[in-house]
Short mmCIF file of C-alpha atoms and ligand atoms in Angstrom, two decimals:
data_model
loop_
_atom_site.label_atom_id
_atom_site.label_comp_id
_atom_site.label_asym_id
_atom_site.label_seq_id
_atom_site.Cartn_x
_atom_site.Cartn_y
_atom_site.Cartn_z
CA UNK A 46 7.52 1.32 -27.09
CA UNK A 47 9.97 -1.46 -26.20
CA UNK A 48 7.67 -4.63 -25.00
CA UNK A 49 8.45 -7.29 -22.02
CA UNK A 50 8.98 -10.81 -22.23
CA UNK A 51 5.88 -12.83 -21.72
CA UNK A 52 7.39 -14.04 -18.42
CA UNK A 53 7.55 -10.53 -17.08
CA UNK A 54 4.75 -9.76 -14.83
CA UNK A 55 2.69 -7.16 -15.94
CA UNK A 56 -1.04 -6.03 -14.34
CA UNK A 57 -2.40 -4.09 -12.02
CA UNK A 58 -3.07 -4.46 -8.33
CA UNK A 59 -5.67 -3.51 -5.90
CA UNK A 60 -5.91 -4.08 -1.93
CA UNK A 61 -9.37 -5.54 -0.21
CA UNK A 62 -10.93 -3.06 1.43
CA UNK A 63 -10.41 -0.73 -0.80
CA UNK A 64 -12.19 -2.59 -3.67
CA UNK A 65 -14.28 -5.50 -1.96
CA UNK A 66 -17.20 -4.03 0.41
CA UNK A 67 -18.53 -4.32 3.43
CA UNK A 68 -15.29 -4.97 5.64
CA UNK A 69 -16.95 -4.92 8.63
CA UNK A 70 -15.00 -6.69 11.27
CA UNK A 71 -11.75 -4.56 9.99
CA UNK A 72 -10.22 -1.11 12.31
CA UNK A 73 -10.87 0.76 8.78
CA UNK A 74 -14.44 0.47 9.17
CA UNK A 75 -14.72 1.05 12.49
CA UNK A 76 -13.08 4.42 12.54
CA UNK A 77 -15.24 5.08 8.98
CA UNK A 78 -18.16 5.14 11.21
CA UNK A 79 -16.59 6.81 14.01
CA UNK A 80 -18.33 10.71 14.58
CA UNK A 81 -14.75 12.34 14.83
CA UNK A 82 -13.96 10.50 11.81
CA UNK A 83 -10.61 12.05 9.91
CA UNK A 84 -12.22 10.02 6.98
CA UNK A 85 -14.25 12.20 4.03
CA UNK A 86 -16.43 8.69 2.77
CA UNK A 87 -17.32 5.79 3.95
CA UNK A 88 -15.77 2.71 2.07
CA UNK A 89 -19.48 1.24 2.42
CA UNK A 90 -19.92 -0.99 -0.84
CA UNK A 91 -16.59 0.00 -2.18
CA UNK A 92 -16.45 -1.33 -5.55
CA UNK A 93 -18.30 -4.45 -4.82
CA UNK A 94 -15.03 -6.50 -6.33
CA UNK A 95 -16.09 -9.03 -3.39
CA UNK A 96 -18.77 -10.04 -5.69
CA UNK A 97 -17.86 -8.71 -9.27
CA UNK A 98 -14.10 -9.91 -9.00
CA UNK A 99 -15.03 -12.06 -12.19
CA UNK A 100 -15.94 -9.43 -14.15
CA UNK A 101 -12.51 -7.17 -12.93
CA UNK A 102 -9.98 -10.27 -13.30
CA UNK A 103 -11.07 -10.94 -17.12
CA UNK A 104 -11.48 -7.29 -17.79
CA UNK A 105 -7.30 -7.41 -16.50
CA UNK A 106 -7.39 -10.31 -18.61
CA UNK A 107 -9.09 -9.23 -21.63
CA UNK A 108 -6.53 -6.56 -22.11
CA UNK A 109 -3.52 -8.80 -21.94
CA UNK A 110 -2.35 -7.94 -18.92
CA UNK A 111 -0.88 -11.66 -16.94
CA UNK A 112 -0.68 -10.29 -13.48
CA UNK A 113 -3.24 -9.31 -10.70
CA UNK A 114 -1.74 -8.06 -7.39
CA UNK A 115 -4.81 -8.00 -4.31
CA UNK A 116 -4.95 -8.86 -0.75
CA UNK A 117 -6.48 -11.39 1.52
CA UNK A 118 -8.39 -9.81 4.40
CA UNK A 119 -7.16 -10.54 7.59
CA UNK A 120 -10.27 -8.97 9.15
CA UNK A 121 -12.55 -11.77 7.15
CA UNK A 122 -10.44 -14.52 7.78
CA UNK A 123 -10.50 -14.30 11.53
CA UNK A 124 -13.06 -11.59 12.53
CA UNK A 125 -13.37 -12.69 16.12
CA UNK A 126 -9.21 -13.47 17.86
CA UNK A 127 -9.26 -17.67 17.02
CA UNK A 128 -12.45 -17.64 15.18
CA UNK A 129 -11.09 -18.31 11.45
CA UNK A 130 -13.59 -18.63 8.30
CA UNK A 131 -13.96 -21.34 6.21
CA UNK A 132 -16.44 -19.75 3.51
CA UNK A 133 -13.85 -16.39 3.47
CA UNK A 134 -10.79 -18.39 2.59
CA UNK A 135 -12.84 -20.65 -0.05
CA UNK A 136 -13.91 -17.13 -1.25
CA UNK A 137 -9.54 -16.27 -1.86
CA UNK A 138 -9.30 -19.55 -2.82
CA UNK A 139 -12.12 -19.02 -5.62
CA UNK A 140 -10.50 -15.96 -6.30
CA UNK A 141 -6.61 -17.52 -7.10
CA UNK A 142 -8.22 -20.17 -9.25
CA UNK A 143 -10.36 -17.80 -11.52
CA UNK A 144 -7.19 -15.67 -12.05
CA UNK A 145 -5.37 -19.22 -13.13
CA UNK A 146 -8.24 -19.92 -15.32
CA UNK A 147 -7.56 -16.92 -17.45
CA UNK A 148 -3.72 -16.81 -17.08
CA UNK A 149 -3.19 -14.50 -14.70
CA UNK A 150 -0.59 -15.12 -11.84
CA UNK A 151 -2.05 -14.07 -8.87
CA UNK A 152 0.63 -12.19 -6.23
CA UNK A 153 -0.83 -12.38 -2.75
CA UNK A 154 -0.81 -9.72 0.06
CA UNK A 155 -1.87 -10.86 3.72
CA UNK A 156 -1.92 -7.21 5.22
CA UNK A 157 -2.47 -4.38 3.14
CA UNK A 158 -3.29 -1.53 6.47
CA UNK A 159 -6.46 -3.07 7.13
CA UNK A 160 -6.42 -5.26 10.66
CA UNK A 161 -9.28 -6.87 12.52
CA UNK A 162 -10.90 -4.36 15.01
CA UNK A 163 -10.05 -7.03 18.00
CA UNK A 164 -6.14 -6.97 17.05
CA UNK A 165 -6.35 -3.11 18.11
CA UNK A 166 -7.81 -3.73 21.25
CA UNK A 167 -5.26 -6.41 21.84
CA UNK A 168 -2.34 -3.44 21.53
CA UNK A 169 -2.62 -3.38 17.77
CA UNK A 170 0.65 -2.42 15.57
CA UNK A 171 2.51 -1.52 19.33
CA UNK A 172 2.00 -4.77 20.87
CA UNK A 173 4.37 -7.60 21.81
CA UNK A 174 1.81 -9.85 20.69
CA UNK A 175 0.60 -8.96 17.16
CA UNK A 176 3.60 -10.73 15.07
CA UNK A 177 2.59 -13.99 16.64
CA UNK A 178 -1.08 -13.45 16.17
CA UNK A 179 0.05 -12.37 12.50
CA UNK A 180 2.34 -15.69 12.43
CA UNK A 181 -1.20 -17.48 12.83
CA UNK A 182 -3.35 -15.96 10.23
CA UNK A 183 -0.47 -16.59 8.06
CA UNK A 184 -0.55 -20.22 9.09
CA UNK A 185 -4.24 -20.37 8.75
CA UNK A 186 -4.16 -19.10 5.31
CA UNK A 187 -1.18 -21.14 3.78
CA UNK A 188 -2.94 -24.10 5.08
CA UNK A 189 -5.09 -23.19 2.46
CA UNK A 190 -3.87 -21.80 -0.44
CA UNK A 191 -0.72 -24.55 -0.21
CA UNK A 192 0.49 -24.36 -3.47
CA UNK A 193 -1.83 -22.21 -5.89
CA UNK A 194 -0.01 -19.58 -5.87
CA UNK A 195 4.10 -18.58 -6.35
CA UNK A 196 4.35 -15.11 -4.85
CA UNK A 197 3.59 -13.86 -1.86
CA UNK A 198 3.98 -10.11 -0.13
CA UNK A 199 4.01 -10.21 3.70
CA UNK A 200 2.99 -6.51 4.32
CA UNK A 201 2.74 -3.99 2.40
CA UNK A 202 4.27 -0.68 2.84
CA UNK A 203 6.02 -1.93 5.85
CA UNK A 204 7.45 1.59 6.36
CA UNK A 205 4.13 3.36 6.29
CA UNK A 206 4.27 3.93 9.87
CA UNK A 207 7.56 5.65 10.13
CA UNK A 208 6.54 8.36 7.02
CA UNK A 209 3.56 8.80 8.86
CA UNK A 210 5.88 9.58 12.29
CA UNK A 211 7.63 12.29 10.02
CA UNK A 212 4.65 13.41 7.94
CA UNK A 213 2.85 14.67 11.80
CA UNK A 214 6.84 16.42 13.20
CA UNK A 215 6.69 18.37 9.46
CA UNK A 216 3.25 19.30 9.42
CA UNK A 217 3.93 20.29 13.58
CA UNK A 218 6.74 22.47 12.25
CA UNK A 219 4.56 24.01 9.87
CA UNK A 220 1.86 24.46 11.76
CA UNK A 221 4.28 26.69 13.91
CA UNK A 222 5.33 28.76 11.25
CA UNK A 223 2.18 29.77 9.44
CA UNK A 224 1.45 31.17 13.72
CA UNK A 225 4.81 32.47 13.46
CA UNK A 226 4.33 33.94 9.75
CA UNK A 227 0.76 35.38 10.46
CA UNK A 228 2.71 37.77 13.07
CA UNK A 229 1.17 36.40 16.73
CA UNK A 230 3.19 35.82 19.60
CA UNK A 231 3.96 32.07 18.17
CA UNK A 232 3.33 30.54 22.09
CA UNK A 233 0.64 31.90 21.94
CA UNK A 234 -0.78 31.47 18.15
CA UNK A 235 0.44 27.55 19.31
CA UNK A 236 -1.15 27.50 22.65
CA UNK A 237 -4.62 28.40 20.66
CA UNK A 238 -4.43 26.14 18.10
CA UNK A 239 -2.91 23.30 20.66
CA UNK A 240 -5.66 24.13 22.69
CA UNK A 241 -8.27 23.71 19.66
CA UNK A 242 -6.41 20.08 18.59
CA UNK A 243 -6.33 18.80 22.51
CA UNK A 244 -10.06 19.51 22.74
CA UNK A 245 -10.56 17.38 19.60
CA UNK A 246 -7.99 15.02 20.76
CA UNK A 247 -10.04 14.73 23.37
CA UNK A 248 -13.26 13.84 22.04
CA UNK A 249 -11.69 11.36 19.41
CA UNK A 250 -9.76 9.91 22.63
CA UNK A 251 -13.11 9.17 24.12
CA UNK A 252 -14.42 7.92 21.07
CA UNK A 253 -11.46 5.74 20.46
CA UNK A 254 -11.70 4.34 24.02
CA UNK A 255 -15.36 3.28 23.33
CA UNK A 256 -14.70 1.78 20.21
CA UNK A 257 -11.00 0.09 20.36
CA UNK A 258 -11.02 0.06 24.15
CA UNK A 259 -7.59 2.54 24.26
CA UNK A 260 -7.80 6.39 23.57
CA UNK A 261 -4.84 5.58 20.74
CA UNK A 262 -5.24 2.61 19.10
CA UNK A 263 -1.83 1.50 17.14
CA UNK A 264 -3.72 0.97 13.46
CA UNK A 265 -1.37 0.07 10.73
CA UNK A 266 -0.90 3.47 9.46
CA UNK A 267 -3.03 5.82 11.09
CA UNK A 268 -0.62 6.38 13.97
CA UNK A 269 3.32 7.62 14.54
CA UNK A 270 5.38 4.03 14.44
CA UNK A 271 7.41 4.11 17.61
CA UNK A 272 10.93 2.10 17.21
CA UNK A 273 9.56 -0.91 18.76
CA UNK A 274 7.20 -1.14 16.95
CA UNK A 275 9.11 -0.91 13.67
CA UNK A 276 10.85 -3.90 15.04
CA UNK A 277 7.62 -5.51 15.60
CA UNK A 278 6.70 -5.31 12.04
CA UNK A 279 10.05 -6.30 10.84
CA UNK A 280 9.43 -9.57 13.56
CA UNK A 281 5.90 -10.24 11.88
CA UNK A 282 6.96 -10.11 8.01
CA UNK A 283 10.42 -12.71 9.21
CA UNK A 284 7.63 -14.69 10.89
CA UNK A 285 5.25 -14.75 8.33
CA UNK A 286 8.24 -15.19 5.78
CA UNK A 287 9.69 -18.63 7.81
CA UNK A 288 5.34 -20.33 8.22
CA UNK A 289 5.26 -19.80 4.43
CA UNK A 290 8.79 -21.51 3.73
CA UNK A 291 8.18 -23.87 6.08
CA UNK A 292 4.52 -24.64 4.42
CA UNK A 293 5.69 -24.15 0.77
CA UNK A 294 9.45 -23.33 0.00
CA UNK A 295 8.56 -22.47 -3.56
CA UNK A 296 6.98 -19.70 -2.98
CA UNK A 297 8.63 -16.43 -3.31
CA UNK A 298 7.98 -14.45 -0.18
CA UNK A 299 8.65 -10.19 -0.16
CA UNK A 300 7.59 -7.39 1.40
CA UNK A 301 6.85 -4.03 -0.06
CA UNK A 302 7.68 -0.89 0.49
CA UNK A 303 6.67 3.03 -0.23
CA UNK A 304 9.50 4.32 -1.17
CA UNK A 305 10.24 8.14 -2.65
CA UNK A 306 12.84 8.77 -5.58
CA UNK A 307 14.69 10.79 -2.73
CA UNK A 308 16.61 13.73 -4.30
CA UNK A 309 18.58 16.63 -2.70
CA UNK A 310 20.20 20.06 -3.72
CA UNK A 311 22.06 22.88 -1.71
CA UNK A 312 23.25 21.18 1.62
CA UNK A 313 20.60 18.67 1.89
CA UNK A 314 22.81 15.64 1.48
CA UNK A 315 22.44 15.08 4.76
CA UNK A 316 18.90 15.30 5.41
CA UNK A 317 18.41 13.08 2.21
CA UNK A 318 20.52 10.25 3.24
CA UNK A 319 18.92 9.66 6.45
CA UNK A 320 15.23 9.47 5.03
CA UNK A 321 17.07 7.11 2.83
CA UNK A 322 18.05 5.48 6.13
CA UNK A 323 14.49 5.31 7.48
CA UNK A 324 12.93 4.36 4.43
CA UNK A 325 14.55 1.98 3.03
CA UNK A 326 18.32 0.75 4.53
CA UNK A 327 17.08 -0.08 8.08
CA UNK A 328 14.68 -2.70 6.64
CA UNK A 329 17.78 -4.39 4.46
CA UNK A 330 18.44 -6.95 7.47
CA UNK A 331 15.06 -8.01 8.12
CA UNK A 332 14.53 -8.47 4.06
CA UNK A 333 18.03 -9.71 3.26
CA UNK A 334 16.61 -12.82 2.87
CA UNK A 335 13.39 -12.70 1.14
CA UNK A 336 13.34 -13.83 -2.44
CA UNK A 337 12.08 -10.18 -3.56
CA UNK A 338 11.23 -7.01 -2.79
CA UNK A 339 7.49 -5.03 -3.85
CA UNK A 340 8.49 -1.64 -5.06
CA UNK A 341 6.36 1.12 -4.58
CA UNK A 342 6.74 4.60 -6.07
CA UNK A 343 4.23 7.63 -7.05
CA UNK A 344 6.68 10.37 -7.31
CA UNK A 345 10.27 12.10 -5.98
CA UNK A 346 10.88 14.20 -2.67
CA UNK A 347 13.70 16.24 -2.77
CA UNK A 348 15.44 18.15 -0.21
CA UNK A 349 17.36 20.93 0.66
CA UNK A 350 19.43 22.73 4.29
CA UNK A 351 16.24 22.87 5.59
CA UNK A 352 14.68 19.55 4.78
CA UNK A 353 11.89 18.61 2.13
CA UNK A 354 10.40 21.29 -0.50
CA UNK A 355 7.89 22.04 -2.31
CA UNK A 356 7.24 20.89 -5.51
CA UNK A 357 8.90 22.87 -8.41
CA UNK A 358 6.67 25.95 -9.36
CA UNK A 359 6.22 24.78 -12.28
CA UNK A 360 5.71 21.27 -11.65
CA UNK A 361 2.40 19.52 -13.04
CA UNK A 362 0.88 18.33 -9.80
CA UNK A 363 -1.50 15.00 -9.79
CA UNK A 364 -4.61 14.70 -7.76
CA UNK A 365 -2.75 13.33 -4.63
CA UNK A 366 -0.89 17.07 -4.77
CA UNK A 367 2.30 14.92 -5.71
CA UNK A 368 4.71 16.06 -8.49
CA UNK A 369 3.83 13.97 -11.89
CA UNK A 370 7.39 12.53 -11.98
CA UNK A 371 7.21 8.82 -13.39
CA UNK A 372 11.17 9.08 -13.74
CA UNK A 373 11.04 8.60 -10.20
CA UNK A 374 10.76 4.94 -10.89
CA UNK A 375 13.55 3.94 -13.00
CA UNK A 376 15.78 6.37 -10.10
CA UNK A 377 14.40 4.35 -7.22
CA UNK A 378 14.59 0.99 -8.42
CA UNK A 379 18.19 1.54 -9.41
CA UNK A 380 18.92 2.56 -5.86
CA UNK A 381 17.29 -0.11 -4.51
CA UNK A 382 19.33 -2.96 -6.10
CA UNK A 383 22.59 -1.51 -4.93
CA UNK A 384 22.08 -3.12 -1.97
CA UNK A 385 18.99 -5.59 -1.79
CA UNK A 386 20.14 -8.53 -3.91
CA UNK A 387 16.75 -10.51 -4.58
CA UNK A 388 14.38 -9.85 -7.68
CA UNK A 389 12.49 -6.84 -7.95
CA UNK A 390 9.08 -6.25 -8.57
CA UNK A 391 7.02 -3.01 -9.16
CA UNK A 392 3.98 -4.06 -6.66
CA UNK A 393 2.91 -0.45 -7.38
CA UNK A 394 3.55 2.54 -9.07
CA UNK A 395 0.74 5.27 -10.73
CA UNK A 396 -1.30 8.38 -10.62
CA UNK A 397 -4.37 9.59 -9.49
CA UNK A 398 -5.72 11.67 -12.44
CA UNK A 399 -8.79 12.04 -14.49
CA UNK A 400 -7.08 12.81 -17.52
CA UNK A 401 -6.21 9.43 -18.72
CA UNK A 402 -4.32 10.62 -21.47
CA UNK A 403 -1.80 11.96 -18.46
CA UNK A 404 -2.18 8.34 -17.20
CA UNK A 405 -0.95 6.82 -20.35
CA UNK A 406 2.26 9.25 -20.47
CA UNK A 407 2.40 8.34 -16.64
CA UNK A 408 2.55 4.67 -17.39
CA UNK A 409 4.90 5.25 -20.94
CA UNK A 410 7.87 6.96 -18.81
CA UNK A 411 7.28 4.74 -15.76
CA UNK A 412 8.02 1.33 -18.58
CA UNK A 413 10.99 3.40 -20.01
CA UNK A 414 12.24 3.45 -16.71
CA UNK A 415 11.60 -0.57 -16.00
CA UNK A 416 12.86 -1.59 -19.42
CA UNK A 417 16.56 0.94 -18.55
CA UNK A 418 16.55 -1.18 -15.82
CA UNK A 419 16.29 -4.46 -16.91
CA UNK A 420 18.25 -3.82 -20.10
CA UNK A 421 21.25 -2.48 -17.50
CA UNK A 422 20.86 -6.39 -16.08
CA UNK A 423 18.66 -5.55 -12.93
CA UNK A 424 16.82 -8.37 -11.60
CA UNK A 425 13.17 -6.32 -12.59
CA UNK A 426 10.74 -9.51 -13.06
CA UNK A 427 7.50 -6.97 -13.05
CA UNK A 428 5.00 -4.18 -12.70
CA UNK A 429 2.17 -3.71 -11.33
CA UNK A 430 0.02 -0.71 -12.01
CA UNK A 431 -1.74 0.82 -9.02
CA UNK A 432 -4.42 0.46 -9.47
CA UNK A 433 -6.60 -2.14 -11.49
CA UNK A 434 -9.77 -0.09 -11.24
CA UNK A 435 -11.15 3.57 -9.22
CA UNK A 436 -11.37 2.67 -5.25
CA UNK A 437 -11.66 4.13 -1.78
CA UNK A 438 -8.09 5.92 -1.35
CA UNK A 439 -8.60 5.54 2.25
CA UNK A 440 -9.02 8.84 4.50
CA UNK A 441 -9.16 10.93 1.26
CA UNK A 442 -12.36 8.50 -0.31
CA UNK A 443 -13.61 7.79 -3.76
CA UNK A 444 -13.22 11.39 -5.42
CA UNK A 445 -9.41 10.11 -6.21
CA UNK A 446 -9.05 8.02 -8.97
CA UNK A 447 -6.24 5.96 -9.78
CA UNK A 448 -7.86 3.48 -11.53
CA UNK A 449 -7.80 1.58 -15.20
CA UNK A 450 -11.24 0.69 -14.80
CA UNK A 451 -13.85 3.45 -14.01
CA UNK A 452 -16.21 2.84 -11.45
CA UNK A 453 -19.50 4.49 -11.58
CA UNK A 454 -20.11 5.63 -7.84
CA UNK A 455 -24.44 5.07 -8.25
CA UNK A 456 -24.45 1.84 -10.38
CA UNK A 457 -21.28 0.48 -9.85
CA UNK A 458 -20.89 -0.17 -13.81
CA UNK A 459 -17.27 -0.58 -14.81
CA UNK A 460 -16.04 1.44 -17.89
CA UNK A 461 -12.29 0.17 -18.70
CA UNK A 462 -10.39 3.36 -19.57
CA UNK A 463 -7.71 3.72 -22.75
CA UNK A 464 -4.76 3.35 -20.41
CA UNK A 465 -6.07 -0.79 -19.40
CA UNK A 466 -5.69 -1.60 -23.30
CA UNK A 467 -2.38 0.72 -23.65
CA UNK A 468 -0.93 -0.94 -20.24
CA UNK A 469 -1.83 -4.75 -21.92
CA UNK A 470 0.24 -3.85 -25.26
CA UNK A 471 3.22 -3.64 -23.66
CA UNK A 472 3.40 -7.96 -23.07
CA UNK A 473 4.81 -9.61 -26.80
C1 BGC B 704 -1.03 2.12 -0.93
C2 BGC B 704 -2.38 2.06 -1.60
C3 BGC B 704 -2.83 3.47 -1.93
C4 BGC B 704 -1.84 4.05 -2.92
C5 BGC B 704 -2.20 5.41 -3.46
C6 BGC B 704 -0.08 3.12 -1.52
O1 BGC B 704 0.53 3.79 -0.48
O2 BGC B 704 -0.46 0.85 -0.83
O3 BGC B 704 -3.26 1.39 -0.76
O4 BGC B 704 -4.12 3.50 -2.42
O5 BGC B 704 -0.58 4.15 -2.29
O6 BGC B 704 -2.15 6.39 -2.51
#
């Protein structure tokens, strides 16, 4: 095991409402509730990090680990449009300083999916107006936080909505083979099923009309990103980035994306390179400038003629259905620094597994991976592990667990796990 620096930044990271509790005033929660609800829990208490974060950060701490990654809540800050909190930024604030207090350099993220409910109605992630409003609660907060802390991620996964756009035409295309495979007239076979999805499309349009005010409401990642509004998030992170230069030029602004260790084999060059495209190159001129760039990887995709495929049969898969792959890593962050020219920093990378022993091998070839990097001279300054403890993995709930920490779902007790102290051992 070849150890970092103790400058590198290694820990873990988590996002609010999948850890804190109770995020009331947020789109997430709303649809949670909703009774055409696509979600399997309810994020409800969550972990209760909202009021145990002590107990997490010197856990992180305890095992050696420097960094903590987690987000501010838009949807606390200003739960009502121009109404912002006082108590829920102290509560960040309190936050930033207990993380200095036990040596851990906190890395910020002001949107991590979650939005206030009333920034829906308003349009949401579609709207002309949601970088400015985003401009503001970035304003609000580094008002603040001023100088306690040095890093800063914009958005995360900034890209989410454009996988999601290709994740519905695949599963479409599917969808119209299996009618095609299970030998029906496919029009028809379509026709049923369409007929089946526009009568639920229907109810959750009503639903979504009573709740958000519009029959689709443009949440982060819940939703096909059109091209505009892949330029509107693109305006909102240069925004965001230029309030927090302007507020505090030392601190080192990013944005972070999901990106896939894209591979290809027989003719799929083609296909490959433009999911490249999409996923990563289009963003380079609205990041050009930023002082880094969050890199976030679970696993490889690779493709052939006819676009992405399966996993190999043989492939180990994780709980997510992904391909355990930690090479994908060290592949992706190479291909990233060919063209973005900032520092990089793992904002996330791991695997959703209850073997922890297949988390520790996880992590091991993941770190191989960072230190071929940084030994080949790339600008790798750290890695966080996603995540710090077991959370609420969104539409697919708490049975997932990424975590370092276990959480126990009745008492809430948290039981670090052998990969927190192995992931610590690797800072001199
Ligand atoms: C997200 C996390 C999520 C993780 C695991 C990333 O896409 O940023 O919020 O829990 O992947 O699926």
């Amino acid at each position: 095991m070849k150890q970092f620096e103790k400058d590198f930044l290694l820990g873990a990271a988590t996002a609010a409402h999948q850890v804190e509790g109770n995020n009331i005033y947020s789109d997430y929660w709303a649809q949670e509730q909703m009774a055409h609800s696509s979600f399997v829990d309810k994020s409800g208490i969550a972990c209760d990090h909202y009021n145990r974060y002590k107990e997490d950060i010197k856990l992180l701490a305890d095992a050696g680990l420097n960094t903590y990654r987690f987000s501010i809540e838009w949807a606390r800050i200003e739960p009502e449009e121009g109404n912002f909190k006082q108590e829920e930024i102290n509560h960040y604030i309190d936050m930033i300083d207990y993380c200095k207090e036990n040596n851990i350099e906190p890395i910020i993220t002001l949107h991590h999916f979650t939005s206030p409910a009333w920034l829906i109605k308003k349009g949401g992630w579609e709207a002309d107006t949601t970088p400015d409003y985003f401009e503001r609660y970035t304003r609000y907060v580094l008002e603040h936080i001023k100088d306690k802390v040095n890093y800063i991620c914009t958005i995360n996964e900034a890209n989410m909505g454009i996988q999601v756009k290709s994740l519905m035409e695949r599963f479409k295309k599917q969808m119209m083979a299996q009618a095609k495979n299970a030998g029906g007239d496919n029009q028809v076979q379509m026709g049923l099923n369409m007929q089946k999805m526009l009568e639920n499309q229907k109810l959750v349009a009503l639903e979504n009309m009573e709740v958000f005010g519009t029959a689709s409401p443009q949440i982060f990642n819940s939703t096909a990103r059109s091209e505009h509004g892949d330029e509107l998030v693109k305006e909102a992170h240069k925004k965001a980035r230029a309030v927090i230069k302007e507020l505090n030029p030392n601190i080192k602004v990013g944005i972070t994306l999901s990106l896939h260790d894209i591979q290809y084999i027989d003719g799929g060059k083609d296909i490959a390179d433009k999911e490249w495209v999409d996923e990563f190159t289009h963003y380079l001129d609205a990041i050009k400038d930023d002082d880094f760039l969050g890199v976030q990887n679970y696993t490889r995709s690779v493709y052939d003629k006819n676009g992405i495929m399966s996993a190999p049969e043989n492939a180990t898969l994780t709980q997510m259905g992904y391909e355990f792959y930690p090479e994908a890593l060290e592949n992706v962050i190479r291909k990233v620094a060919k063209d973005f020219k900032g520092d990089l920093i793992v904002t996330e990378n791991g695997i959703a597994t209850d073997d922890d022993k297949q988390r520790v091998e996880f992590i091991s070839k993941a770190l191989d991976g960072v230190n071929n990097c940084i030994n080949d001279g790339l600008p790798v300054k750290g890695y966080c592990y996603w995540s710090l403890m077991d959370n609420f993995e969104w539409q697919k709930g708490f049975a997932l667990t990424f975590g370092l920490i276990a959480i126990d779902r009745e008492t809430l007790k948290r039981t670090p796990k052998p990969s927190l102290e192995y992931l610590g051992s690797y800072i001199k």
